[in-house]
Short mmCIF file of C-alpha atoms and ligand atoms in Angstrom, two decimals:
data_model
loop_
_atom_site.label_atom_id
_atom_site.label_comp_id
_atom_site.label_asym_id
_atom_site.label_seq_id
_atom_site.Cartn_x
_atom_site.Cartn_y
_atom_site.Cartn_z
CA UNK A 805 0.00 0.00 0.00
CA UNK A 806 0.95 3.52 -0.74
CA UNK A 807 1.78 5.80 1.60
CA UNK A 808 1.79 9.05 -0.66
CA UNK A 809 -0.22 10.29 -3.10
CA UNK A 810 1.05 11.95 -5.99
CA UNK A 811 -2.07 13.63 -7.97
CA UNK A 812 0.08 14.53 -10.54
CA UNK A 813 -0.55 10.96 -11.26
CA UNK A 814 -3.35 9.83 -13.29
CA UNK A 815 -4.00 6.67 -11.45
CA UNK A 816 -3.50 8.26 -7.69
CA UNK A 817 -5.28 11.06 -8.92
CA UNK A 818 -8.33 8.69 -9.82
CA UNK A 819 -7.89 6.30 -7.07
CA UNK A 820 -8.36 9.80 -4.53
CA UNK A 821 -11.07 11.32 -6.33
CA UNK A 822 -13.12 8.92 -6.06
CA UNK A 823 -12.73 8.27 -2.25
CA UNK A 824 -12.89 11.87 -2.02
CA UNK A 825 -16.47 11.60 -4.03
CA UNK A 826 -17.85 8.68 -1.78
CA UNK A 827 -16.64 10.50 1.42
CA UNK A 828 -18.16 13.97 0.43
CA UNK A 829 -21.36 12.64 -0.47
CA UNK A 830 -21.77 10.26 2.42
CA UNK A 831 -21.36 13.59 4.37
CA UNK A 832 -23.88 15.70 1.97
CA UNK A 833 -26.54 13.64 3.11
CA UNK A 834 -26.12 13.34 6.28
CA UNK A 835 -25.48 17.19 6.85
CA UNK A 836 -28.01 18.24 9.73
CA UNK A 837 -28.19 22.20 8.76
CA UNK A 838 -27.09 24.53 6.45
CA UNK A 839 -23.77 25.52 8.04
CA UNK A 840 -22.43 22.24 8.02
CA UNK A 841 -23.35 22.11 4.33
CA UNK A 842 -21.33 25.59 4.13
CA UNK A 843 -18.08 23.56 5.90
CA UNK A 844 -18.75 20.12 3.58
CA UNK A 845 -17.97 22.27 0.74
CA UNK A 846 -14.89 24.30 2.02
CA UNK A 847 -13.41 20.44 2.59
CA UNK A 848 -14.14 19.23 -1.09
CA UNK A 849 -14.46 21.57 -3.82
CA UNK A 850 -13.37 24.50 -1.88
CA UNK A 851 -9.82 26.51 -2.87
CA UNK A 852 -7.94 24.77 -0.01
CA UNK A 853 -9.37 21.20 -0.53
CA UNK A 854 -8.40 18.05 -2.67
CA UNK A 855 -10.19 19.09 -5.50
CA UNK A 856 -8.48 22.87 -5.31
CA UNK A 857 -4.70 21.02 -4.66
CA UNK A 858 -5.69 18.60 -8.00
CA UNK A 859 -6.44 21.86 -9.88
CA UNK A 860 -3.48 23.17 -8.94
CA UNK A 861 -0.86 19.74 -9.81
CA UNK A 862 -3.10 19.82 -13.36
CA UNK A 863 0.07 22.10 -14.22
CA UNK A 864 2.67 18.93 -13.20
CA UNK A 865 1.09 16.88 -15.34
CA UNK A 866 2.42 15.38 -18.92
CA UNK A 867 0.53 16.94 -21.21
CA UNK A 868 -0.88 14.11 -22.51
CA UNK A 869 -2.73 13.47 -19.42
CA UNK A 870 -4.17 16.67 -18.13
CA UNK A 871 -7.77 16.49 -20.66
CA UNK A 872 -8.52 13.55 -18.90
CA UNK A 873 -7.79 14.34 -15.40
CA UNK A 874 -8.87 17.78 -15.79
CA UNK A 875 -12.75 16.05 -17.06
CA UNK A 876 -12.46 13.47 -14.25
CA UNK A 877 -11.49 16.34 -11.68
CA UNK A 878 -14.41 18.94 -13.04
CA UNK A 879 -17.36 15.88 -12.96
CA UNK A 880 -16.45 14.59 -9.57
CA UNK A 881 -16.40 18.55 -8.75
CA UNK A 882 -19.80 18.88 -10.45
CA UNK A 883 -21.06 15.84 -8.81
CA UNK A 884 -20.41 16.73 -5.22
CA UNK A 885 -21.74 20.53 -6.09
CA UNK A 886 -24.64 19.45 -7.50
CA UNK A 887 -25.36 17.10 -4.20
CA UNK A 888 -24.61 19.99 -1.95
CA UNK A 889 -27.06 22.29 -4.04
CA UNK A 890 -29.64 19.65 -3.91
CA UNK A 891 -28.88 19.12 0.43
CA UNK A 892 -29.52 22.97 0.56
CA UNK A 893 -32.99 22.76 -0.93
CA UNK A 894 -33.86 19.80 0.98
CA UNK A 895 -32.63 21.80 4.57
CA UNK A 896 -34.44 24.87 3.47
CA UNK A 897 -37.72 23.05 3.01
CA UNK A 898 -37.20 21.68 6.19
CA UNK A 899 -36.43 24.50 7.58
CA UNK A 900 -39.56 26.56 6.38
CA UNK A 901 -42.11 23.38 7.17
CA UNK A 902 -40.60 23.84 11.26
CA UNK A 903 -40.81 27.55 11.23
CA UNK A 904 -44.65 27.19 10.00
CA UNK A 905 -45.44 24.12 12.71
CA UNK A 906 -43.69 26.46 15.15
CA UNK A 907 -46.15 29.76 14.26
CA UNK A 908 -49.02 27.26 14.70
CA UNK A 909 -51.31 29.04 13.19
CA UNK A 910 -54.48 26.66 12.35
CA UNK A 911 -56.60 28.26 9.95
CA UNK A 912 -59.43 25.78 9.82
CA UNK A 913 -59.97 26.30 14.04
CA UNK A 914 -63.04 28.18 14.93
CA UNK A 915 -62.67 31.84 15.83
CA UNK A 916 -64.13 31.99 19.47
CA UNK A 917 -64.90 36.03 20.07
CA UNK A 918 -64.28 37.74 22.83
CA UNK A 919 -67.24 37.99 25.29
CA UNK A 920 -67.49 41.61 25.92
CA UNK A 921 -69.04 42.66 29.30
CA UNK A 922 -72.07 45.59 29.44
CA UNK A 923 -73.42 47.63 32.77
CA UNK A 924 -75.19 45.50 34.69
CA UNK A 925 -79.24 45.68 34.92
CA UNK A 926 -79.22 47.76 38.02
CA UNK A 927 -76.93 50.57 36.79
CA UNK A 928 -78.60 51.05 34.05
CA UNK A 929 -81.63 51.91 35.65
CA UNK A 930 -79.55 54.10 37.98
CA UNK A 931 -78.67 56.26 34.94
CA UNK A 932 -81.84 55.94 33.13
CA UNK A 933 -83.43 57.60 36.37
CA UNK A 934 -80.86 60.05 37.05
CA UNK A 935 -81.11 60.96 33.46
CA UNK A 936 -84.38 61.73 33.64
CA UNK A 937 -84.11 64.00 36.54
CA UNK A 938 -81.35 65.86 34.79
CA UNK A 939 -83.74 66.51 32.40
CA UNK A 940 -85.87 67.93 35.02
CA UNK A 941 -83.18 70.16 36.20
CA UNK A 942 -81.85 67.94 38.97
CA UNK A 943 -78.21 67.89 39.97
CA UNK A 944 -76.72 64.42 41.15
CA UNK A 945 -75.45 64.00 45.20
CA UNK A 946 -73.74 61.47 47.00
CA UNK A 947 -73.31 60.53 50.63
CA UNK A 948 -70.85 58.24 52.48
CA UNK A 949 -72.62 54.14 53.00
CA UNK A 950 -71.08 54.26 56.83
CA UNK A 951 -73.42 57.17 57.72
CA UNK A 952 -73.77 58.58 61.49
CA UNK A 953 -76.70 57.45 62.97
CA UNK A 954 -77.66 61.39 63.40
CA UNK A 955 -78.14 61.76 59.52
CA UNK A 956 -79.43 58.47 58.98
CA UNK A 957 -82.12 59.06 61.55
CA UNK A 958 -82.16 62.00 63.93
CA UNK A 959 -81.39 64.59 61.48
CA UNK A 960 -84.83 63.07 59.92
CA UNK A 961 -86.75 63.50 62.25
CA UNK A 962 -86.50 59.66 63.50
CA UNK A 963 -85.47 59.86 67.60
CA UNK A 964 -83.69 57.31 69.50
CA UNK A 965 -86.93 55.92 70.95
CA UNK A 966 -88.01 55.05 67.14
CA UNK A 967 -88.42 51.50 66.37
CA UNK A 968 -86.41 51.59 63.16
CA UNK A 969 -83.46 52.02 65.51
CA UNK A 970 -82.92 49.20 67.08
CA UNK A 971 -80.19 47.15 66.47
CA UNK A 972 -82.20 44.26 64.94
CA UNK A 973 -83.52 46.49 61.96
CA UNK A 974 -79.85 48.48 61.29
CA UNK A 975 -76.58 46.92 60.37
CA UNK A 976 -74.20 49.28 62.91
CA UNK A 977 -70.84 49.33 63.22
CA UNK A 978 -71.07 51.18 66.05
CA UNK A 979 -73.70 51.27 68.59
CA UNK A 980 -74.63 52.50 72.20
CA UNK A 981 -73.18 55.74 72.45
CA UNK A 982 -75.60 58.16 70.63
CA UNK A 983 -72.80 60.71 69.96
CA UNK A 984 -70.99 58.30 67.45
CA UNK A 985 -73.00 56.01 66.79
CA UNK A 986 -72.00 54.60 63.16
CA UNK A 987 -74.08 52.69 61.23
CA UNK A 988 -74.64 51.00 57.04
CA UNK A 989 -76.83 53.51 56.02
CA UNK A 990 -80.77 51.93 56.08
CA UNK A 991 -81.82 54.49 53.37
CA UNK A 992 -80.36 57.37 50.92
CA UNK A 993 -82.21 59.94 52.66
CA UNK A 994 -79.35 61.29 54.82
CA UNK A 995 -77.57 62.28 51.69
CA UNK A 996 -80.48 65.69 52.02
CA UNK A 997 -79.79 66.60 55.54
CA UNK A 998 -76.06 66.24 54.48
CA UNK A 999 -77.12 68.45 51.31
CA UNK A 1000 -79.04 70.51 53.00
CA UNK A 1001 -76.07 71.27 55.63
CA UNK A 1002 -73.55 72.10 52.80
CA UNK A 1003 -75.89 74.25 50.30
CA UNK A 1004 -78.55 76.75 50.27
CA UNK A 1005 -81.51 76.46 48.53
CA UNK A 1006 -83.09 76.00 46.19
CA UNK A 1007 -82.15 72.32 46.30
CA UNK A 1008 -83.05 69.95 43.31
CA UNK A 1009 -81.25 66.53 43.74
CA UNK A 1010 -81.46 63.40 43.17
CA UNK A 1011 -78.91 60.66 45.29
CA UNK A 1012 -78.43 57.11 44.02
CA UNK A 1013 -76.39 55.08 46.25
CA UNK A 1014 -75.68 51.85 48.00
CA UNK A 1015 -78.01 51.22 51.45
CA UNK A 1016 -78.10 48.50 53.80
CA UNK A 1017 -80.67 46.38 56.50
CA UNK A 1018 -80.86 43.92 58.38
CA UNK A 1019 -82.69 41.53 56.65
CA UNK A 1020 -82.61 37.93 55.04
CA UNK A 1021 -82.37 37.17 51.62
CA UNK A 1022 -86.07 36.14 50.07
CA UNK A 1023 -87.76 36.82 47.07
CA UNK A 1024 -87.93 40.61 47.38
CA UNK A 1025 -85.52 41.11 49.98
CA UNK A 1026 -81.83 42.07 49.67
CA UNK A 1027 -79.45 42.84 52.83
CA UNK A 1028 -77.89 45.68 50.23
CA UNK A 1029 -79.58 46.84 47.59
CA UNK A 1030 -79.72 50.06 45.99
CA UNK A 1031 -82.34 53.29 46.11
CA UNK A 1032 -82.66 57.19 44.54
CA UNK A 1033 -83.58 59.70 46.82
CA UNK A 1034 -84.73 63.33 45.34
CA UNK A 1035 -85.53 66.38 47.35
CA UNK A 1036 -86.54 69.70 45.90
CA UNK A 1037 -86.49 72.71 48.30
CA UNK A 1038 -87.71 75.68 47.18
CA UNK A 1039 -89.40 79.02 48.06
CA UNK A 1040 -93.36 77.58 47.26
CA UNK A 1041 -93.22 74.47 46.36
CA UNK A 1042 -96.59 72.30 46.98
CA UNK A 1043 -97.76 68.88 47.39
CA UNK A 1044 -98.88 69.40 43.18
CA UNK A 1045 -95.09 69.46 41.98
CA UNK A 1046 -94.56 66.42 44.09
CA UNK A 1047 -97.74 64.65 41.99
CA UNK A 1048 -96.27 66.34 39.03
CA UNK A 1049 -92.64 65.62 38.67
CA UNK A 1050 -93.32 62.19 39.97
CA UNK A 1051 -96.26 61.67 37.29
CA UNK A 1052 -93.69 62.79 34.66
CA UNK A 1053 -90.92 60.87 36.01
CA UNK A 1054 -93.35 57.17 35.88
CA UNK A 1055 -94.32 57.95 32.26
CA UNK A 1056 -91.07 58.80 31.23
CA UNK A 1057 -89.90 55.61 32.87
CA UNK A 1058 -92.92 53.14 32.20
CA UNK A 1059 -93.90 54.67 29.40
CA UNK A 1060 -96.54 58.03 27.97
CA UNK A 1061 -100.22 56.52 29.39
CA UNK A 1062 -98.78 55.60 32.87
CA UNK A 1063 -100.91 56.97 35.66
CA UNK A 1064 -100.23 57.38 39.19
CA UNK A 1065 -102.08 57.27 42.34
CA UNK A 1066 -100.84 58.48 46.36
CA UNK A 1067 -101.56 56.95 49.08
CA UNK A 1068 -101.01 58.40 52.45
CA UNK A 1069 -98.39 56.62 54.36
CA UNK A 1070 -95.98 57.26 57.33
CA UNK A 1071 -92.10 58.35 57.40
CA UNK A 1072 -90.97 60.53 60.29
CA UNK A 1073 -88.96 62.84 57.55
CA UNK A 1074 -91.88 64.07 55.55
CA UNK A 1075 -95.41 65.35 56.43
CA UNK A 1076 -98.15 64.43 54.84
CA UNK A 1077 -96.34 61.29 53.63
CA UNK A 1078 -97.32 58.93 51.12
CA UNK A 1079 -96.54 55.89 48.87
CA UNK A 1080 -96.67 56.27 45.02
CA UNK A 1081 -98.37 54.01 43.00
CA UNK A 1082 -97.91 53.40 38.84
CA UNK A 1083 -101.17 52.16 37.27
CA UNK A 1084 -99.94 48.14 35.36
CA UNK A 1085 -97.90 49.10 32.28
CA UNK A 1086 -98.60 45.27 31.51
CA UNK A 1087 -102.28 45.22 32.25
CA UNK A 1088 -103.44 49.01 32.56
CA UNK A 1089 -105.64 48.15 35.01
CA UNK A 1090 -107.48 45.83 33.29
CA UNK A 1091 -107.01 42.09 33.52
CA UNK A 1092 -107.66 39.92 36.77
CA UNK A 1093 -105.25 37.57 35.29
CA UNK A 1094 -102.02 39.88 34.87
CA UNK A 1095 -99.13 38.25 35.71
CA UNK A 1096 -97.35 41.86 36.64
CA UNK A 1097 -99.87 43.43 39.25
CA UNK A 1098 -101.83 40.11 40.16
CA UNK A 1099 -105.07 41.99 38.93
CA UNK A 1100 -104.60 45.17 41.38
CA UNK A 1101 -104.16 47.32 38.46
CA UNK A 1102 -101.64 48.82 40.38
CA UNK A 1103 -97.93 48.80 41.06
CA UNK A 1104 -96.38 50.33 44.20
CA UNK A 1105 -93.30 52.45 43.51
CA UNK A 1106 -92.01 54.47 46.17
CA UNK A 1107 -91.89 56.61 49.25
CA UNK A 1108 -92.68 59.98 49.42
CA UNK A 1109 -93.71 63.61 51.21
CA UNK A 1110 -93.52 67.05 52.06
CA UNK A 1111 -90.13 67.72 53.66
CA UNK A 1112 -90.80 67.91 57.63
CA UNK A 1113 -90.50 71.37 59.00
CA UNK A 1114 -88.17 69.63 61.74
CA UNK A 1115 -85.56 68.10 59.18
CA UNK A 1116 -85.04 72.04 57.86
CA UNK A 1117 -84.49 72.99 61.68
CA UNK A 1118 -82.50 69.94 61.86
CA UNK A 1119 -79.73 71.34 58.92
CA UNK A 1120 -80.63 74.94 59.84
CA UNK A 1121 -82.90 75.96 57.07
CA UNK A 1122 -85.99 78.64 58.07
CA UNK A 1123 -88.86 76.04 57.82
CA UNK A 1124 -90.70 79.63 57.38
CA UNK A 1125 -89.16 80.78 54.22
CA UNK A 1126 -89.05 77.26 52.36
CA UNK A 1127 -91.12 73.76 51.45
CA UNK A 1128 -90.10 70.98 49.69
CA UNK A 1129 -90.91 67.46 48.70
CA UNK A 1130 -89.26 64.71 48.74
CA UNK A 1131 -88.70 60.75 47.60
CA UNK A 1132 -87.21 57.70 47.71
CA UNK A 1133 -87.40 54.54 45.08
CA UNK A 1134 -85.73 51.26 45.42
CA UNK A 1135 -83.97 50.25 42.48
CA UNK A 1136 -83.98 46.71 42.31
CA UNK A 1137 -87.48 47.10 43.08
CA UNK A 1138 -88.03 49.51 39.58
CA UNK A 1139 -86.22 46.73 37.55
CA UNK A 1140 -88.00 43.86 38.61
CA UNK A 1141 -91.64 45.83 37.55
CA UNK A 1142 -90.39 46.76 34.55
CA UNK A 1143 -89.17 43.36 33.09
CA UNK A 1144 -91.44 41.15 34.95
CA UNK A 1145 -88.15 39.63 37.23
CA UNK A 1146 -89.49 37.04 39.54
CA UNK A 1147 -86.83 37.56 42.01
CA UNK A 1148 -84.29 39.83 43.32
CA UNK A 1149 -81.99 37.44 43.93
CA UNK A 1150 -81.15 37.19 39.71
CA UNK A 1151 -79.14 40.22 40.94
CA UNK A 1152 -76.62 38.91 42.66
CA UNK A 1153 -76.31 35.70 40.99
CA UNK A 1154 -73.95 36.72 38.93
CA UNK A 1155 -75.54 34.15 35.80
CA UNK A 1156 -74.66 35.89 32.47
CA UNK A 1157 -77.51 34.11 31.11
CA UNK A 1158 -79.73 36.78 33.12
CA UNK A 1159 -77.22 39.42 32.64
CA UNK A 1160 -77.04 39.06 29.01
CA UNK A 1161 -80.40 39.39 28.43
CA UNK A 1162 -80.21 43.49 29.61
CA UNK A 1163 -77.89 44.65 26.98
CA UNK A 1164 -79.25 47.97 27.78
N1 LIG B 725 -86.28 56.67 52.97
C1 LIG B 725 -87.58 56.04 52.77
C2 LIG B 725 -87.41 54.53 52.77
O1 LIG B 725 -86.28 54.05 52.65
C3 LIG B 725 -88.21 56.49 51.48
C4 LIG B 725 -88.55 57.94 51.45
C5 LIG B 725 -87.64 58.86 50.98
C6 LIG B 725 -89.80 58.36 51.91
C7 LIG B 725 -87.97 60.21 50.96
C8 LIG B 725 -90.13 59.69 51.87
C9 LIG B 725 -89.22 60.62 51.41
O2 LIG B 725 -88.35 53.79 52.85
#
């Protein structure tokens, strides 16, 4: 066996090539990425390789040699080039079908949409009210939900002795001492002494808000739930623009032939006091079977009064020099007429399939 090889000979030169051929493609195909491709072909056709040195030694050769061992050089040269060309394509395909498995994009899944939310049943009715009002020429108030027991009852006319006080109708967070006594408020009507206190009249508000009692959960009872308390203070006003702005108010909100009846009622705040009724939107008075007043023709709605002389003397108005009316609705209460709700629990169940069906 040889231990050089001289490729200025024709046989060596053969001999080489063609281990050089078998090597190089052996390694073509089992190149695993493009660079080693790049490095295959530096070792075998490059300048510094076999191939290059043969080139080179064509030179050395007897003249009547070099055709064929230039040809034999150029198609093993041609031969490896064209299986590295070929590797490339192969890698790149590979290459592109990974990159696309990677992206995973799946065209043929089904687009799910985003569920968007919406303003939930009671809020809207919050804002349809208070719009209405604002139409009216009301401004909107607020008051704090851990009221002092002084607005949320003495300040309306509503003593310690009162019933309403005790600690089995109020949710307190602080009880005994009457100077600070703290409490959930049980209604929004402390936000008008609180009003009252902080602006002169003429007062024309409306409050929604958050208000709290001590009750169980049933069918019509919530231990929060929401209300919208108006007042309007003014120099004359009379028991007819209570009737009137609350008669606009239910046919703006139940709709143009709604009619309303009063009847007298009790709250220590106002004087004369009564309850509002809306005549059946459903019904309008008319069918013993309706499913929305029960055949009473009639739906009650809310609280309402004169403001008591005491509550101006209580936030240091002249009870001489101005009147005013007042109200208070429950909101939950407003929904569940209007849309036939069977209970007020839906509310707080949090089930979009009631939710959703208030897109408002
Ligand atoms: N605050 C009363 C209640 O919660 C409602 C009301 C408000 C009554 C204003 C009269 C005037 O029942």
């Amino acid at each position: 066996m040889k231990t050089t090889t001289n490729l200025t000979d024709p046989m060596d030169l053969a001999e080489s090539l063609e281990a050089l051929r078998t090597a190089a493609l052996a390694r073509i195909e089992g190149a695993p990425e493009m660079s080693a491709l790049a490095e295959i072909e530096a070792d075998t056709v490059g300048r510094e390789s076999p191939i290059g040195e043969a080139r080179r030694g064509l030179g050395r050769m007897p003249a009547e040699d070099r055709r064929d061992a230039g040809r034999l050089i150029n198609s093993v040269a041609g031969e490896i080039e064209g299986a590295i060309a070929a590797r490339r394509e192969e890698l790149a395909a590979l290459e592109r079908a990974a990159a696309i498995a990677a992206e995973g994009i799946d065209v043929t899944v089904d687009y799910v949409a985003p569920r968007v939310g919406r303003l939930h049943l009671i809020q809207q009715v919050i804002d349809e009210v208070c719009d209405i009002f604002i139409g009216l020429g009301y401004h909107i108030a607020e008051g704090p939900e851990a009221e002092l027991a002084w607005y949320n009852f003495d300040a309306l006319n509503t003593p310690p002795d009162h019933p309403g006080r005790l600690e089995s109708d109020t949710m307190y967070l602080d009880y005994g001492d009457p100077a600070d006594e703290m409490l959930l408020r049980a209604h929004t009507s402390p936000v008008q002494a609180r009003y009252m206190e902080q602006h002169d009249p003429p007062v024309y508000i409306v409050a929604p808000g958050k208000t709290y009692r001590n009750d169980t959960v049933d069918a019509t009872h919530l231990p929060v739930f929401y209300q919208i308390e108006g007042l309007a203070v003014d120099e004359s006003i009379t028991f007819s623009d209570l009737k009137g702005t609350l008669a606009e108010f239910a046919r703006q909100f139940f709709g143009p032939t709604t009619r309303i009846r009063l009847r007298p009622h009790f709250f220590p705040f106002t004087e004369p006091s009564a309850e509002l009724d809306v005549s059946c939107f459903n019904c309008d008075g008319g069918e013993s079977t309706c499913r929305v007043c029960r055949g009473v023709g009639w739906l009650e709605m809310l609280g309402c009064g004169m403001v008591d002389p005491r509550v101006f003397e209580a936030v240091g108005y002249d009870p001489s020099a101005v009147t005013g009316f007042a109200f208070g609705m429950g909101v939950e209460r407003l929904a569940m007429v209007r849309h036939g709700i069977d209970s007020i629990r839906h509310f707080i169940d949090n089930d979009v399939r009631f939710l959703e069906q208030f897109p408002g």
